[in-house]
Short mmCIF file of C-alpha atoms in Angstrom, two decimals:
data_model
loop_
_atom_site.label_atom_id
_atom_site.label_comp_id
_atom_site.label_asym_id
_atom_site.label_seq_id
_atom_site.Cartn_x
_atom_site.Cartn_y
_atom_site.Cartn_z
CA MET A 136 0.00 0.00 0.00
CA LEU A 137 2.75 2.43 1.00
CA LYS A 138 4.62 1.42 -2.10
CA ASN A 139 1.61 2.30 -4.31
CA VAL A 140 1.22 5.71 -2.62
CA SER A 141 4.92 6.36 -3.11
CA VAL A 142 4.64 5.50 -6.78
CA ARG A 143 1.59 7.76 -7.21
CA GLN A 144 3.34 10.64 -5.44
CA HIS A 145 6.44 10.14 -7.55
CA SER A 146 4.34 10.13 -10.74
CA LYS A 147 2.58 13.31 -9.62
CA LEU A 148 5.90 15.03 -8.95
CA ARG A 149 7.21 13.97 -12.35
CA SER A 150 4.07 15.27 -14.07
CA GLU A 151 4.50 18.65 -12.37
CA LYS A 152 8.21 18.88 -13.20
CA PRO A 153 9.08 19.89 -16.77
CA ASP A 154 10.61 17.07 -18.81
CA ILE A 155 13.90 18.64 -19.86
CA ARG A 156 16.62 16.26 -20.96
CA VAL A 157 19.76 16.15 -23.05
CA TYR A 158 20.91 13.14 -25.07
CA TRP A 159 24.42 11.89 -25.78
CA SER A 160 23.34 11.40 -29.39
CA ARG A 161 23.36 15.18 -29.84
CA TRP A 162 27.12 14.95 -30.42
CA MET A 163 26.62 12.45 -33.24
CA ILE A 164 24.08 14.81 -34.82
CA LEU A 165 26.62 17.62 -34.61
CA PHE A 166 29.34 15.38 -36.10
CA LEU A 167 27.17 14.43 -39.09
CA TYR A 168 26.33 18.07 -39.67
CA ASN A 169 30.01 19.01 -39.58
CA MET A 170 30.94 16.29 -42.07
CA CYS A 171 28.28 17.51 -44.49
CA ALA A 172 29.28 21.15 -44.01
CA CYS A 173 32.96 20.32 -44.50
CA LEU A 174 32.44 18.53 -47.83
CA SER A 175 30.16 21.31 -49.05
CA THR A 176 32.43 24.25 -48.22
CA PHE A 177 35.46 22.42 -49.64
CA GLN A 178 33.87 22.90 -53.05
CA TRP A 179 33.47 26.67 -52.61
CA ILE A 180 37.14 27.42 -53.46
CA GLN A 181 37.86 24.11 -55.17
CA TYR A 182 38.69 25.85 -58.46
CA SER A 183 39.54 29.44 -57.50
CA ILE A 184 42.48 28.33 -55.31
CA ILE A 185 44.06 26.79 -58.45
CA THR A 186 43.06 29.62 -60.79
CA ASN A 187 46.22 29.45 -62.91
CA VAL A 188 45.76 25.71 -63.59
CA VAL A 189 42.05 26.05 -64.35
CA LEU A 190 42.80 28.91 -66.77
CA LYS A 191 45.27 26.73 -68.66
CA TYR A 192 43.05 23.64 -68.81
CA TYR A 193 39.68 25.19 -69.68
CA HIS A 194 41.02 28.19 -71.70
CA ILE A 195 38.87 30.70 -69.82
CA SER A 196 39.37 34.07 -68.09
CA GLU A 197 40.15 34.78 -64.43
CA SER A 198 36.71 36.30 -63.91
CA GLU A 199 35.07 33.07 -65.09
CA VAL A 200 37.10 31.10 -62.54
CA ASP A 201 36.11 33.64 -59.86
CA TRP A 202 32.46 32.94 -60.65
CA SER A 203 32.96 29.28 -59.71
CA ALA A 204 33.23 30.64 -56.14
CA MET A 205 31.04 33.73 -56.46
CA CYS A 206 28.05 31.66 -57.60
CA PHE A 207 27.84 30.51 -53.96
CA SER A 208 27.22 34.12 -52.95
CA ALA A 209 24.96 34.94 -55.90
CA MET A 210 22.68 32.01 -55.05
CA TRP A 211 21.65 33.48 -51.67
CA PRO A 212 19.43 36.40 -52.78
CA LEU A 213 17.85 34.19 -55.45
CA THR A 214 16.79 31.32 -53.19
CA PHE A 215 16.89 32.62 -49.61
CA PHE A 216 13.11 33.06 -49.17
CA PRO A 217 11.96 29.61 -50.37
CA VAL A 218 14.82 27.80 -48.60
CA CYS A 219 14.21 29.50 -45.24
CA PHE A 220 10.48 28.81 -45.57
CA ILE A 221 11.22 25.11 -46.20
CA ILE A 222 13.51 24.99 -43.14
CA ASP A 223 10.97 26.72 -40.86
CA LYS A 224 8.17 24.54 -42.23
CA THR A 225 9.86 21.13 -42.23
CA GLY A 226 12.59 21.36 -39.58
CA LEU A 227 16.18 20.19 -39.15
CA ARG A 228 15.99 16.70 -40.64
CA VAL A 229 14.54 17.67 -44.01
CA ALA A 230 16.85 20.68 -44.33
CA ALA A 231 19.96 18.61 -43.52
CA LEU A 232 18.91 15.84 -45.90
CA ILE A 233 18.24 18.25 -48.78
CA GLY A 234 21.59 19.93 -48.16
CA ALA A 235 23.41 16.58 -48.16
CA VAL A 236 21.70 15.27 -51.31
CA LEU A 237 22.42 18.48 -53.23
CA THR A 238 26.07 18.44 -52.10
CA LEU A 239 26.41 14.85 -53.32
CA LEU A 240 24.64 15.63 -56.61
CA GLY A 241 26.80 18.69 -57.30
CA ALA A 242 30.00 16.73 -56.68
CA ALA A 243 28.79 13.90 -58.92
CA VAL A 244 27.94 16.28 -61.79
CA LYS A 245 31.51 17.59 -61.83
CA ILE A 246 32.80 14.10 -62.59
CA PHE A 247 31.52 14.78 -66.12
CA SER A 248 33.33 18.14 -66.41
CA ILE A 249 36.65 16.67 -67.49
CA GLY A 250 37.26 18.14 -70.93
CA GLU A 251 38.78 21.40 -72.12
CA ASN A 252 35.42 22.74 -73.33
CA LEU A 253 33.35 21.54 -70.35
CA PHE A 254 33.74 24.36 -67.83
CA TRP A 255 29.98 24.92 -68.15
CA VAL A 256 29.50 21.51 -66.51
CA VAL A 257 31.73 22.70 -63.64
CA MET A 258 29.43 25.69 -63.21
CA ILE A 259 26.33 23.47 -63.13
CA GLY A 260 27.90 21.37 -60.38
CA GLN A 261 29.05 24.44 -58.46
CA THR A 262 25.58 25.99 -58.70
CA ILE A 263 23.98 22.84 -57.26
CA VAL A 264 26.46 22.80 -54.36
CA ALA A 265 25.87 26.54 -53.86
CA LEU A 266 22.17 25.81 -53.39
CA SER A 267 23.02 23.07 -50.88
CA GLN A 268 25.00 25.56 -48.79
CA ILE A 269 21.94 27.72 -48.18
CA PHE A 270 20.33 24.77 -46.41
CA ILE A 271 23.55 23.90 -44.57
CA LEU A 272 24.86 27.31 -43.48
CA THR A 273 21.61 28.36 -41.81
CA LEU A 274 21.47 25.33 -39.48
CA PRO A 275 24.17 25.68 -36.74
CA SER A 276 22.19 27.94 -34.41
CA LYS A 277 18.96 26.00 -34.98
CA LEU A 278 20.73 22.71 -34.31
CA ALA A 279 22.29 24.16 -31.14
CA VAL A 280 19.02 25.33 -29.55
CA THR A 281 17.14 22.19 -30.63
CA TRP A 282 19.57 19.63 -29.19
CA PHE A 283 21.79 21.35 -26.60
CA ARG A 284 21.35 22.94 -23.17
CA THR A 285 21.45 26.72 -22.94
CA GLN A 286 24.98 26.92 -21.50
CA GLU A 287 26.30 24.97 -24.50
CA ILE A 288 24.61 26.89 -27.30
CA SER A 289 27.33 29.41 -28.25
CA THR A 290 30.04 26.76 -28.09
CA VAL A 291 27.98 24.39 -30.25
CA CYS A 292 27.26 27.16 -32.73
CA SER A 293 31.03 27.69 -32.92
CA LEU A 294 31.58 23.97 -33.44
CA GLY A 295 29.06 24.14 -36.29
CA VAL A 296 31.10 26.92 -37.85
CA PHE A 297 34.16 24.67 -37.24
CA GLY A 298 32.88 22.22 -39.87
CA LEU A 299 32.38 25.00 -42.38
CA THR A 300 35.84 26.43 -41.85
CA PHE A 301 37.54 23.02 -41.81
CA GLY A 302 36.07 22.37 -45.25
CA SER A 303 37.53 25.67 -46.43
CA ALA A 304 40.90 24.72 -44.90
CA VAL A 305 40.98 21.44 -46.78
CA GLY A 306 39.86 23.33 -49.90
CA PHE A 307 42.85 25.64 -49.61
CA VAL A 308 45.44 22.87 -49.35
CA VAL A 309 44.19 19.77 -51.23
CA PRO A 310 43.46 21.14 -54.74
CA PRO A 311 46.94 22.77 -55.12
CA MET A 312 48.58 19.52 -53.96
CA LEU A 313 46.41 17.29 -56.13
CA VAL A 314 46.03 19.40 -59.29
CA ARG A 315 49.54 20.67 -59.98
CA ASP A 316 50.49 23.06 -62.75
CA SER A 317 51.69 21.19 -65.83
CA ASP A 318 52.11 21.66 -69.57
CA ASN A 319 50.44 18.27 -70.02
CA LEU A 320 46.69 19.05 -70.16
CA ALA A 321 45.79 15.35 -70.03
CA GLU A 322 47.60 15.09 -66.69
CA ILE A 323 45.69 18.10 -65.34
CA GLY A 324 42.41 16.57 -66.52
CA ASN A 325 43.21 13.26 -64.82
CA ASN A 326 43.99 15.04 -61.54
CA LEU A 327 40.75 17.02 -61.75
CA LYS A 328 38.88 13.74 -62.27
CA ILE A 329 40.50 12.21 -59.17
CA MET A 330 39.47 15.25 -57.12
CA CYS A 331 35.84 15.09 -58.32
CA TRP A 332 35.56 11.34 -57.77
CA GLY A 333 37.11 11.66 -54.32
CA LEU A 334 34.54 14.27 -53.29
CA THR A 335 31.64 12.17 -54.54
CA LEU A 336 32.81 9.00 -52.80
CA ALA A 337 33.40 10.89 -49.55
CA MET A 338 29.95 12.52 -49.60
CA ALA A 339 27.94 9.36 -50.37
CA PRO A 340 28.23 7.69 -46.91
CA VAL A 341 27.61 11.01 -45.16
CA THR A 342 24.36 11.42 -47.10
CA LEU A 343 23.29 7.88 -46.18
CA ALA A 344 24.11 8.48 -42.51
CA ILE A 345 21.99 11.64 -42.45
CA PHE A 346 19.13 9.78 -44.13
CA PHE A 347 19.14 6.96 -41.56
CA TYR A 348 20.19 8.88 -38.44
CA PHE A 349 19.36 12.56 -38.21
CA PRO A 350 16.14 13.16 -36.20
CA ALA A 351 14.25 16.43 -36.53
CA GLU A 352 14.41 16.95 -32.75
CA PRO A 353 15.01 14.94 -29.53
CA PRO A 354 12.06 13.29 -27.73
CA TYR A 355 12.36 15.79 -24.88
CA PRO A 356 13.55 19.42 -25.13
CA PRO A 357 17.00 20.35 -23.76
CA SER A 358 15.92 23.63 -22.14
CA GLN A 359 12.99 25.46 -20.59
CA ALA A 360 12.96 27.87 -23.53
CA MET A 361 12.61 24.98 -26.01
CA LEU A 362 9.93 23.37 -23.82
CA GLU A 363 7.88 26.56 -24.01
CA GLU A 364 8.56 26.82 -27.73
CA ARG A 365 7.18 23.31 -28.25
CA GLN A 366 4.14 24.00 -26.09
CA ASN A 367 3.36 27.18 -28.04
CA ARG A 368 4.41 25.87 -31.45
CA GLN A 369 2.20 26.91 -34.33
CA THR A 370 2.08 25.62 -37.88
CA VAL A 371 4.32 27.70 -40.11
CA THR A 372 2.38 29.18 -43.01
CA PHE A 373 3.62 31.39 -45.82
CA LYS A 374 1.77 34.30 -44.26
CA SER A 375 3.41 33.82 -40.85
CA PHE A 376 6.81 33.38 -42.52
CA ILE A 377 6.46 36.67 -44.41
CA GLY A 378 5.32 38.28 -41.16
CA SER A 379 8.52 37.20 -39.40
CA ILE A 380 10.59 38.55 -42.30
CA LYS A 381 8.83 41.92 -42.11
CA SER A 382 9.34 42.06 -38.35
CA LEU A 383 13.07 41.44 -38.75
CA LEU A 384 13.42 44.04 -41.49
CA GLN A 385 11.75 46.61 -39.22
CA ASN A 386 14.21 45.90 -36.39
CA LYS A 387 16.69 48.80 -36.65
CA SER A 388 19.21 47.16 -34.31
CA PHE A 389 19.22 44.02 -36.43
CA LEU A 390 19.59 45.97 -39.68
CA LEU A 391 22.59 47.86 -38.31
CA HIS A 392 24.21 44.65 -37.11
CA ASN A 393 23.36 42.98 -40.42
CA LEU A 394 25.42 45.56 -42.32
CA GLY A 395 28.36 45.21 -39.93
CA TYR A 396 28.24 41.41 -40.15
CA SER A 397 28.11 41.62 -43.94
CA CYS A 398 31.30 43.71 -44.01
CA ASN A 399 33.13 40.93 -42.17
CA ILE A 400 31.75 38.02 -44.20
CA GLY A 401 32.20 39.97 -47.44
CA ILE A 402 35.92 40.34 -46.77
CA TYR A 403 36.22 36.73 -45.54
CA SER A 404 34.65 35.33 -48.72
CA SER A 405 36.44 37.77 -51.05
CA ILE A 406 39.84 36.82 -49.64
CA GLY A 407 38.98 33.15 -50.05
CA THR A 408 38.23 33.78 -53.73
CA LEU A 409 41.15 36.14 -54.50
CA LEU A 410 43.87 34.78 -52.19
CA ASN A 411 45.63 32.85 -54.94
CA GLN A 412 45.87 35.94 -57.16
CA LEU A 413 46.81 38.23 -54.24
CA ILE A 414 49.67 36.02 -53.00
CA LEU A 415 51.02 35.36 -56.51
CA ASN A 416 51.33 39.13 -56.99
CA TYR A 417 54.03 39.14 -54.32
CA PHE A 418 55.37 35.60 -54.69
CA PRO A 419 55.14 34.62 -58.41
CA GLY A 420 54.87 30.89 -59.06
CA GLU A 421 54.18 30.08 -55.39
CA GLN A 422 50.79 28.46 -55.94
CA GLU A 423 51.25 25.83 -53.24
CA GLU A 424 52.54 28.52 -50.85
CA ALA A 425 49.30 30.44 -51.40
CA GLY A 426 47.35 27.30 -50.53
CA ARG A 427 49.36 26.79 -47.35
CA MET A 428 48.87 30.42 -46.32
CA GLY A 429 45.14 29.99 -46.83
CA LEU A 430 45.27 26.81 -44.76
CA VAL A 431 46.98 28.63 -41.88
CA MET A 432 44.33 31.37 -42.04
CA ILE A 433 41.51 28.83 -41.84
CA LEU A 434 43.10 26.60 -39.18
CA THR A 435 43.71 29.50 -36.81
CA GLY A 436 40.19 30.66 -37.64
CA MET A 437 38.81 27.32 -36.48
CA VAL A 438 40.53 27.82 -33.14
CA GLY A 439 39.24 31.40 -33.04
CA SER A 440 35.62 30.35 -33.58
CA ILE A 441 35.77 27.77 -30.76
CA VAL A 442 37.44 30.23 -28.37
CA THR A 443 34.75 32.78 -29.22
CA GLY A 444 31.98 30.28 -28.48
CA ILE A 445 33.47 29.41 -25.09
CA VAL A 446 33.89 33.10 -24.22
CA LEU A 447 30.27 33.84 -25.18
CA ASP A 448 28.91 30.92 -23.12
CA LYS A 449 30.90 32.13 -20.09
CA THR A 450 30.30 35.89 -20.36
CA HIS A 451 27.25 36.48 -22.62
CA LYS A 452 29.02 39.67 -23.80
CA TYR A 453 27.89 39.43 -27.41
CA LYS A 454 28.31 43.02 -28.57
CA GLU A 455 31.54 43.59 -26.67
CA THR A 456 33.07 40.39 -28.05
CA SER A 457 31.98 41.23 -31.60
CA PHE A 458 33.47 44.73 -31.42
CA VAL A 459 36.82 43.62 -29.97
CA ILE A 460 37.13 40.93 -32.65
CA PHE A 461 36.34 43.48 -35.37
CA VAL A 462 39.05 45.88 -34.13
CA PHE A 463 41.70 43.16 -34.02
CA THR A 464 40.63 41.92 -37.47
CA ALA A 465 41.33 45.37 -38.92
CA LEU A 466 44.70 45.58 -37.14
CA CYS A 467 45.75 42.12 -38.33
CA LEU A 468 44.69 42.88 -41.90
CA GLY A 469 46.92 45.96 -41.73
CA GLY A 470 49.76 43.77 -40.48
CA LEU A 471 49.17 41.32 -43.34
CA THR A 472 49.37 44.17 -45.85
CA VAL A 473 52.70 45.36 -44.43
CA SER A 474 54.05 41.79 -44.43
CA LEU A 475 53.12 41.29 -48.08
CA GLU A 476 54.72 44.59 -49.08
CA MET A 477 57.91 43.51 -47.29
CA LYS A 478 57.70 40.15 -49.09
CA SER A 479 58.56 38.34 -45.88
CA LYS A 480 57.01 34.87 -45.93
CA TRP A 481 57.34 34.19 -42.22
CA MET A 482 55.71 37.54 -41.41
CA VAL A 483 52.90 36.77 -43.85
CA TYR A 484 52.29 33.42 -42.14
CA VAL A 485 52.14 35.07 -38.70
CA ALA A 486 49.93 37.93 -39.88
CA ILE A 487 47.54 35.77 -41.89
CA GLY A 488 47.27 33.35 -38.96
CA MET A 489 46.29 36.12 -36.54
CA PHE A 490 43.98 37.61 -39.16
CA GLY A 491 42.21 34.26 -39.61
CA PHE A 492 41.88 33.78 -35.84
CA PHE A 493 39.90 37.00 -35.40
CA LEU A 494 38.15 37.06 -38.78
CA ASN A 495 36.67 33.60 -38.39
CA GLY A 496 36.12 34.07 -34.66
CA TYR A 497 33.58 36.74 -35.55
CA LEU A 498 31.28 34.32 -37.41
CA PRO A 499 29.66 32.66 -34.35
CA ALA A 500 29.73 35.92 -32.37
CA GLY A 501 27.89 37.76 -35.14
CA ILE A 502 25.26 35.05 -35.56
CA GLU A 503 24.66 34.68 -31.83
CA PHE A 504 24.40 38.46 -31.33
CA ALA A 505 21.79 38.64 -34.10
CA ILE A 506 19.73 35.82 -32.60
CA GLU A 507 19.92 37.47 -29.17
CA MET A 508 18.49 40.77 -30.41
CA THR A 509 15.76 39.17 -32.56
CA PHE A 510 14.52 36.45 -30.16
CA PRO A 511 12.08 34.67 -30.54
CA ALA A 512 12.39 34.94 -34.34
CA PRO A 513 13.31 31.61 -36.04
CA GLU A 514 17.08 31.07 -35.93
CA SER A 515 17.27 29.84 -39.52
CA THR A 516 15.46 32.93 -40.83
CA VAL A 517 17.70 35.31 -38.87
CA THR A 518 20.82 33.50 -40.07
CA GLY A 519 19.41 33.41 -43.60
CA ILE A 520 18.95 37.18 -43.73
CA LEU A 521 22.46 37.71 -42.34
CA MET A 522 23.97 35.39 -44.92
CA THR A 523 21.92 36.75 -47.82
CA THR A 524 23.01 40.33 -47.19
CA SER A 525 26.61 39.30 -46.62
CA GLN A 526 26.71 37.21 -49.79
CA ILE A 527 25.31 40.06 -51.88
CA LEU A 528 28.08 42.24 -50.50
CA THR A 529 30.56 39.42 -51.16
CA VAL A 530 29.75 39.42 -54.88
CA ILE A 531 30.06 43.21 -55.03
CA LEU A 532 33.33 43.25 -53.06
CA THR A 533 34.86 40.35 -55.00
CA ILE A 534 34.16 42.06 -58.32
CA ILE A 535 35.45 45.43 -57.08
CA LEU A 536 38.51 43.97 -55.35
CA GLY A 537 39.29 41.83 -58.40
CA ILE A 538 39.24 44.92 -60.63
CA VAL A 539 41.31 46.94 -58.13
CA LEU A 540 43.82 44.08 -57.85
CA GLU A 541 44.16 43.84 -61.63
CA LYS A 542 44.14 47.55 -62.49
CA CYS A 543 45.62 49.28 -59.42
CA GLY A 544 47.70 46.64 -57.68
CA ALA A 545 47.64 44.53 -54.54
CA LEU A 546 48.40 47.38 -52.10
CA LEU A 547 45.29 49.39 -52.97
CA CYS A 548 43.27 46.16 -52.90
CA SER A 549 44.44 45.52 -49.31
CA ILE A 550 43.73 49.12 -48.26
CA THR A 551 40.20 48.77 -49.64
CA MET A 552 39.66 45.63 -47.54
CA ILE A 553 40.93 47.38 -44.40
CA SER A 554 38.47 50.23 -45.06
CA VAL A 555 35.53 47.82 -45.32
CA VAL A 556 36.48 46.13 -42.03
CA GLY A 557 36.79 49.59 -40.44
CA ILE A 558 33.23 50.41 -41.52
CA GLY A 559 32.09 47.16 -39.89
CA CYS A 560 33.80 48.21 -36.63
CA ILE A 561 31.90 51.51 -36.59
CA LEU A 562 28.55 49.84 -37.34
CA THR A 563 29.08 47.31 -34.52
CA LEU A 564 30.00 50.08 -32.08
CA PHE A 565 26.67 51.84 -32.68
CA THR A 566 24.51 48.69 -32.62
CA PRO A 567 22.23 48.65 -29.51
CA ASN A 568 23.07 45.89 -27.05
CA LYS A 569 19.72 44.08 -26.63
CA LEU A 570 19.91 40.49 -25.34
CA LYS A 571 16.30 39.26 -25.50
CA ARG A 572 17.18 35.56 -25.61
CA GLN A 573 19.14 35.72 -22.36
CA GLN A 574 15.98 36.80 -20.55
CA ALA A 575 14.26 33.58 -21.68
CA PHE A 576 17.31 31.47 -20.81
CA MET A 577 17.30 32.76 -17.21
CA LYS A 578 14.58 30.19 -16.53
CA ASP A 579 17.00 27.35 -17.22
CA ARG A 580 19.46 28.22 -14.48
CA ASN A 581 17.57 26.25 -11.83
CA VAL A 582 16.66 23.33 -14.07
CA SER A 583 18.60 20.08 -13.62
CA PHE A 584 19.55 18.14 -16.74
CA THR A 585 19.72 14.40 -17.13
CA PRO A 586 22.05 13.18 -19.90
CA LEU A 587 20.47 10.17 -21.58
CA LYS A 588 21.93 7.65 -23.97
CA GLN A 589 20.18 7.42 -27.28
#
């Protein structure tokens, strides 16, 4: 009898206590996302980092090679609205699966691009992968809040960015090593084929893993904020989606931050596209050196993004962290310019490493700051608007910087980049510091979490 009463009381207590749990499987979900993101972003600079070889093989201009990377930026304003609506409507699983399938398809298409007159096939493959990135790049913050406890969110968002930047790092170093400059066009074509086949074979098991093991959400929410979100969840309609877009575009703080964020990402993406040409201006014939310098920039950036996430989870100083990172990014870019002018390789490596640390460290800080000031707007929509604006600016900056580099020289190109980063610093300084999400997360401080195996 006493046992039955005890059981009833225990059940009553459990029914009154919110079911908030975290699962060990959340780390596997994050790993699968990172693998997909890595293989997608590798293809962003797959051709532009070996511009001189691609020019020789396909008999095209530098601007055409640049578009193999810039199409990733151009795709954002064209497809942002339908993609973000699909993500908000269908959730994490469908978005991740679409992103993975498109990444695999784009890589497979490029297998058939081996031929001196087949650069148009390369562009079809790159365009498909560019579309996949819109699904992939908008997911880190949504994945973090869906699967992880509140005190892990910024770190997890940084780890999501880690996968993106690791793919870029591999993209900087592998193509120059695999597709070497040669007077034998057949040899170049064979190396390009190996690269395309390798990408396809690497992406196939990742796509299958996401298909069989990537739930939309855990059985129980990981935080009080997510519990309330589930309890108050409404069906996403096109009307409600447009309403959330309008609300974000009327948020002056968000618009100001959006412009500052775009300055940073615009420079980040432009350098990724033009790095080969920029380095070869100072060190002719050093194609592999340019790839290694890009690798150093990305590797230190990966460390920077993780450090930023940890700092944000500990301090919740989103604006302050963003501003400090912006200032140091400008200073390091100035140091890189001086190092290039002095033609000192070791100084370039040091400067580009520090530049990458701060430049890439801003990515999670900028995203998290935007989500803080727009809460409870959907994370994927907020990230989508940030990325769309920044990619539009990337196309503009890449074209302008490419012209400046060709017509006026590398020094003026670098000064232009420093000026853009400086504008971003000023915009961040004047962005209001509103942390709406932290107010909701305060409820989680007294909630105990039970890690479960699943």
